[in-house]
Amino acid sequence: MAAFARRLALGPKQQARLERASLLDAACLSGLSVMFLGGAWLPADGAGHRGRPVAAFAVVLAGLVVFCLAFVVQVMVVVSGQPAFLLAREKAMGVRPRSVGSGDPASAGTEVSVYRDDADSYAQLRRYEVYIDGKRVGRLRRGELVNIPVAAGSHSVQVRISWRSSGEVPVEVGSGERVSLICRAKPGARTDLGGVTRQRDGFLLLREV
């Protein structure tokens, strides 16, 4: 939908609304998927169980209703910004950290903090996995923050989702210090179907702040 919106030459404000209400994209795609499934269920030659064509038509009709409703609401959001609750930005939420340090008292308060940008519209219902020195230490939904205690010194940080990941970011953490990083998917990731299948490293962005 975002790519389609760009073709319609929407303004920056309208495009931003579309990105922030991207769950409606999933509803539209779900409706289309249900329609295709219902169509595939129809017998090619009209043969089969007597009730099968009726059930398949009902499935197609249900998918059409879902698609139309989601599309109409999406147009309303883009044009007027309503319903406003679909545009509400999530607040950062604390995630219980998992200790990966050596347990040395000297490293108390020494940690790496990773925040997933709440404007990240890619895979909103899934979590990014946070790795430090090759070990998974936390998982992040959009707008979430995780603080990981580490030993003072050099570490590498990476975020992953399925087979896609960011590059490994080296950090130097002093005793009693916190190093903060922010992550999100690369711009346009949600509509770049080719990048999802081809690109491995660099699909997610991770940087120190």
C-alpha positions as a Markdown table, in Angstrom:
| # | Residue | x | y | z |
|---|---|---|---|---|
| 1 | Met | 0.0 | 0.0 | 0.0 |
| 2 | Ala | 2.9 | 2.4 | 0.7 |
| 3 | Ala | 4.3 | 1.9 | -2.8 |
| 4 | Phe | 0.8 | 2.5 | -4.2 |
| 5 | Ala | 0.5 | 5.6 | -2.1 |
| 6 | Arg | 3.8 | 7.0 | -3.6 |
| 7 | Arg | 2.4 | 6.6 | -7.0 |
| 8 | Leu | -0.6 | 8.7 | -6.0 |
| 9 | Ala | 1.8 | 11.4 | -5.0 |
| 10 | Leu | 0.5 | 11.8 | -1.5 |
| 11 | Gly | 2.1 | 14.5 | 0.7 |
| 12 | Pro | 4.6 | 13.7 | 3.5 |
| 13 | Lys | 1.9 | 14.0 | 6.1 |
| 14 | Gln | -0.4 | 11.6 | 4.4 |
| 15 | Gln | 2.4 | 9.1 | 3.8 |
| 16 | Ala | 3.4 | 9.3 | 7.4 |
| 17 | Arg | -0.2 | 8.5 | 8.4 |
| 18 | Leu | -0.2 | 5.6 | 6.1 |
| 19 | Glu | 3.0 | 4.2 | 7.6 |
| 20 | Arg | 1.8 | 4.7 | 11.2 |
| 21 | Ala | -1.4 | 2.8 | 10.4 |
| 22 | Ser | 0.3 | 0.0 | 8.6 |
| 23 | Leu | -1.6 | -2.7 | 10.4 |
| 24 | Leu | -4.4 | -1.9 | 8.0 |
| 25 | Asp | -2.0 | -3.2 | 5.2 |
| 26 | Ala | -2.1 | -6.6 | 7.0 |
| 27 | Ala | -5.9 | -6.5 | 7.1 |
| 28 | Cys | -6.1 | -5.7 | 3.3 |
| 29 | Leu | -3.7 | -8.5 | 2.5 |
| 30 | Ser | -5.5 | -10.9 | 4.7 |
| 31 | Gly | -8.7 | -10.1 | 2.9 |
| 32 | Leu | -7.1 | -10.7 | -0.4 |
| 33 | Ser | -5.6 | -13.9 | 0.8 |
| 34 | Val | -9.0 | -15.2 | 2.0 |
| 35 | Met | -10.5 | -14.3 | -1.4 |
| 36 | Phe | -7.9 | -16.2 | -3.3 |
| 37 | Leu | -8.3 | -19.2 | -1.0 |
| 38 | Gly | -12.0 | -19.2 | -1.5 |
| 39 | Gly | -11.5 | -18.9 | -5.3 |
| 40 | Ala | -9.0 | -21.8 | -5.2 |
| 41 | Trp | -11.6 | -23.9 | -3.3 |
| 42 | Leu | -14.2 | -23.6 | -6.1 |
| 43 | Pro | -14.3 | -26.8 | -8.2 |
| 44 | Ala | -13.0 | -26.2 | -11.7 |
| 45 | Asp | -15.7 | -28.1 | -13.4 |
| 46 | Gly | -18.6 | -27.6 | -11.0 |
| 47 | Ala | -18.3 | -31.1 | -9.7 |
| 48 | Gly | -17.8 | -32.1 | -6.1 |
| 49 | His | -19.8 | -31.8 | -2.9 |
| 50 | Arg | -23.1 | -29.9 | -3.3 |
| 51 | Gly | -22.3 | -27.5 | -0.6 |
| 52 | Arg | -18.7 | -26.8 | -1.6 |
| 53 | Pro | -19.4 | -23.9 | -4.2 |
| 54 | Val | -21.6 | -22.2 | -1.6 |
| 55 | Ala | -19.0 | -22.4 | 1.1 |
| 56 | Ala | -16.3 | -21.2 | -1.2 |
| 57 | Phe | -18.4 | -18.3 | -2.3 |
| 58 | Ala | -19.0 | -17.4 | 1.4 |
| 59 | Val | -15.2 | -17.4 | 2.0 |
| 60 | Val | -14.6 | -15.2 | -1.0 |
| 61 | Leu | -17.4 | -12.8 | 0.1 |
| 62 | Ala | -15.9 | -12.7 | 3.7 |
| 63 | Gly | -12.5 | -11.9 | 2.2 |
| 64 | Leu | -14.0 | -9.1 | 0.0 |
| 65 | Val | -15.7 | -7.6 | 3.0 |
| 66 | Val | -12.5 | -7.5 | 5.1 |
| 67 | Phe | -10.5 | -6.0 | 2.2 |
| 68 | Cys | -13.1 | -3.3 | 1.5 |
| 69 | Leu | -13.5 | -2.3 | 5.1 |
| 70 | Ala | -9.7 | -2.1 | 5.7 |
| 71 | Phe | -9.2 | -0.2 | 2.5 |
| 72 | Val | -12.0 | 2.3 | 3.4 |
| 73 | Val | -10.6 | 2.8 | 6.9 |
| 74 | Gln | -7.1 | 3.3 | 5.4 |
| 75 | Val | -8.4 | 6.0 | 3.1 |
| 76 | Met | -10.0 | 7.7 | 6.0 |
| 77 | Val | -6.8 | 7.6 | 8.0 |
| 78 | Val | -4.7 | 9.0 | 5.2 |
| 79 | Val | -7.2 | 11.8 | 4.4 |
| 80 | Ser | -8.4 | 12.9 | 7.8 |
| 81 | Gly | -6.2 | 11.2 | 10.4 |
| 82 | Gln | -9.2 | 9.4 | 11.9 |
| 83 | Pro | -9.8 | 7.0 | 13.7 |
| 84 | Ala | -7.0 | 8.6 | 15.7 |
| 85 | Phe | -6.3 | 5.4 | 17.8 |
| 86 | Leu | -4.9 | 3.8 | 14.7 |
| 87 | Leu | -2.2 | 6.5 | 14.6 |
| 88 | Ala | -1.3 | 6.3 | 18.3 |
| 89 | Arg | 2.5 | 5.8 | 18.7 |
| 90 | Glu | 3.6 | 3.2 | 21.2 |
| 91 | Lys | 5.6 | 4.3 | 24.3 |
| 92 | Ala | 8.8 | 2.6 | 25.1 |
| 93 | Met | 8.3 | -0.3 | 27.5 |
| 94 | Gly | 10.9 | -1.8 | 29.8 |
| 95 | Val | 11.8 | -5.4 | 29.0 |
| 96 | Arg | 13.3 | -7.5 | 31.7 |
| 97 | Pro | 17.0 | -7.7 | 30.9 |
| 98 | Arg | 18.9 | -11.0 | 30.8 |
| 99 | Ser | 22.3 | -10.9 | 32.4 |
| 100 | Val | 25.2 | -11.9 | 30.1 |
| 101 | Gly | 28.0 | -10.4 | 32.1 |
| 102 | Ser | 30.7 | -12.3 | 34.1 |
| 103 | Gly | 29.0 | -11.5 | 37.4 |
| 104 | Asp | 32.0 | -9.5 | 38.6 |
| 105 | Pro | 30.8 | -6.8 | 41.1 |
| 106 | Ala | 33.1 | -4.3 | 39.3 |
| 107 | Ser | 30.8 | -4.5 | 36.3 |
| 108 | Ala | 27.7 | -3.5 | 38.3 |
| 109 | Gly | 25.7 | -0.8 | 36.3 |
| 110 | Thr | 27.7 | -1.5 | 33.2 |
| 111 | Glu | 25.3 | -2.3 | 30.4 |
| 112 | Val | 24.3 | -2.1 | 26.7 |
| 113 | Ser | 20.8 | -0.6 | 26.0 |
| 114 | Val | 19.0 | -1.4 | 22.7 |
| 115 | Tyr | 15.9 | 0.4 | 21.7 |
| 116 | Arg | 13.6 | -0.5 | 18.8 |
| 117 | Asp | 12.4 | 2.7 | 17.1 |
| 118 | Asp | 8.6 | 3.1 | 17.7 |
| 119 | Ala | 8.4 | 4.5 | 14.2 |
| 120 | Asp | 9.6 | 1.2 | 12.7 |
| 121 | Ser | 6.7 | -0.2 | 10.7 |
| 122 | Tyr | 8.3 | -3.4 | 9.6 |
| 123 | Ala | 7.0 | -6.7 | 11.2 |
| 124 | Gln | 5.1 | -4.9 | 13.9 |
| 125 | Leu | 3.7 | -8.1 | 15.4 |
| 126 | Arg | 7.1 | -9.8 | 15.6 |
| 127 | Arg | 10.1 | -9.3 | 17.8 |
| 128 | Tyr | 13.7 | -8.5 | 16.8 |
| 129 | Glu | 16.3 | -10.6 | 18.6 |
| 130 | Val | 19.2 | -8.9 | 20.2 |
| 131 | Tyr | 22.6 | -10.6 | 20.2 |
| 132 | Ile | 25.7 | -9.6 | 22.1 |
| 133 | Asp | 28.9 | -11.4 | 21.3 |
| 134 | Gly | 26.9 | -14.0 | 19.4 |
| 135 | Lys | 24.6 | -14.8 | 22.3 |
| 136 | Arg | 20.9 | -13.9 | 22.2 |
| 137 | Val | 20.1 | -11.7 | 25.2 |
| 138 | Gly | 16.7 | -10.1 | 24.5 |
| 139 | Arg | 13.8 | -9.6 | 22.2 |
| 140 | Leu | 12.2 | -6.4 | 21.1 |
| 141 | Arg | 8.8 | -5.4 | 19.8 |
| 142 | Arg | 8.4 | -1.9 | 18.3 |
| 143 | Gly | 8.9 | 0.8 | 20.9 |
| 144 | Glu | 10.5 | -1.5 | 23.4 |
| 145 | Leu | 13.8 | -1.1 | 25.2 |
| 146 | Val | 16.1 | -3.8 | 26.7 |
| 147 | Asn | 19.0 | -3.2 | 29.0 |
| 148 | Ile | 21.6 | -5.9 | 29.1 |
| 149 | Pro | 24.3 | -6.0 | 31.9 |
| 150 | Val | 27.8 | -6.7 | 30.4 |
| 151 | Ala | 31.4 | -6.8 | 31.6 |
| 152 | Ala | 33.4 | -3.7 | 30.9 |
| 153 | Gly | 35.3 | -3.8 | 27.6 |
| 154 | Ser | 34.7 | -4.4 | 23.9 |
| 155 | His | 31.5 | -6.1 | 22.7 |
| 156 | Ser | 29.7 | -6.6 | 19.4 |
| 157 | Val | 25.9 | -6.0 | 19.1 |
| 158 | Gln | 23.6 | -7.3 | 16.4 |
| 159 | Val | 19.8 | -7.5 | 15.9 |
| 160 | Arg | 18.1 | -10.2 | 13.8 |
| 161 | Ile | 14.7 | -11.3 | 12.6 |
| 162 | Ser | 14.5 | -14.8 | 10.9 |
| 163 | Trp | 17.5 | -15.0 | 8.4 |
| 164 | Arg | 17.8 | -11.2 | 8.2 |
| 165 | Ser | 20.0 | -9.1 | 10.4 |
| 166 | Ser | 21.9 | -5.9 | 11.0 |
| 167 | Gly | 25.6 | -5.7 | 10.7 |
| 168 | Glu | 27.6 | -6.3 | 13.9 |
| 169 | Val | 28.2 | -3.0 | 15.7 |
| 170 | Pro | 31.3 | -2.9 | 17.9 |
| 171 | Val | 30.9 | -1.0 | 21.2 |
| 172 | Glu | 33.3 | -0.1 | 24.0 |
| 173 | Val | 31.7 | -0.1 | 27.4 |
| 174 | Gly | 33.5 | 1.5 | 30.4 |
| 175 | Ser | 32.9 | 0.3 | 33.9 |
| 176 | Gly | 29.7 | 1.8 | 35.3 |
| 177 | Glu | 28.7 | 3.2 | 31.8 |
| 178 | Arg | 25.8 | 2.5 | 29.5 |
| 179 | Val | 26.1 | 2.4 | 25.8 |
| 180 | Ser | 22.8 | 3.0 | 24.0 |
| 181 | Leu | 21.8 | 1.8 | 20.5 |
| 182 | Ile | 18.7 | 2.1 | 18.3 |
| 183 | Cys | 17.5 | -0.3 | 15.7 |
| 184 | Arg | 14.9 | -0.5 | 13.0 |
| 185 | Ala | 14.4 | -2.0 | 9.5 |
| 186 | Lys | 15.9 | -0.2 | 6.6 |
| 187 | Pro | 13.7 | 2.5 | 4.9 |
| 188 | Gly | 11.2 | 0.8 | 2.5 |
| 189 | Ala | 11.7 | -2.6 | 4.0 |
| 190 | Arg | 8.0 | -3.2 | 4.4 |
| 191 | Thr | 7.4 | -2.9 | 0.6 |
| 192 | Asp | 10.7 | -4.3 | -0.6 |
| 193 | Leu | 9.6 | -7.9 | -1.2 |
| 194 | Gly | 12.8 | -8.6 | -3.2 |
| 195 | Gly | 15.0 | -7.4 | -0.3 |
| 196 | Val | 13.2 | -9.6 | 2.2 |
| 197 | Thr | 14.2 | -12.7 | 0.2 |
| 198 | Arg | 17.7 | -11.6 | -1.1 |
| 199 | Gln | 19.2 | -9.4 | 1.5 |
| 200 | Arg | 20.6 | -10.9 | 4.7 |
| 201 | Asp | 23.0 | -8.5 | 6.5 |
| 202 | Gly | 22.0 | -4.9 | 6.5 |
| 203 | Phe | 18.3 | -5.5 | 6.2 |
| 204 | Leu | 18.0 | -4.1 | 9.8 |
| 205 | Leu | 19.8 | -1.0 | 10.9 |
| 206 | Leu | 21.6 | -0.6 | 14.2 |
| 207 | Arg | 23.5 | 2.4 | 15.4 |
| 208 | Glu | 24.9 | 3.9 | 18.5 |
| 209 | Val | 23.2 | 7.0 | 19.9 |
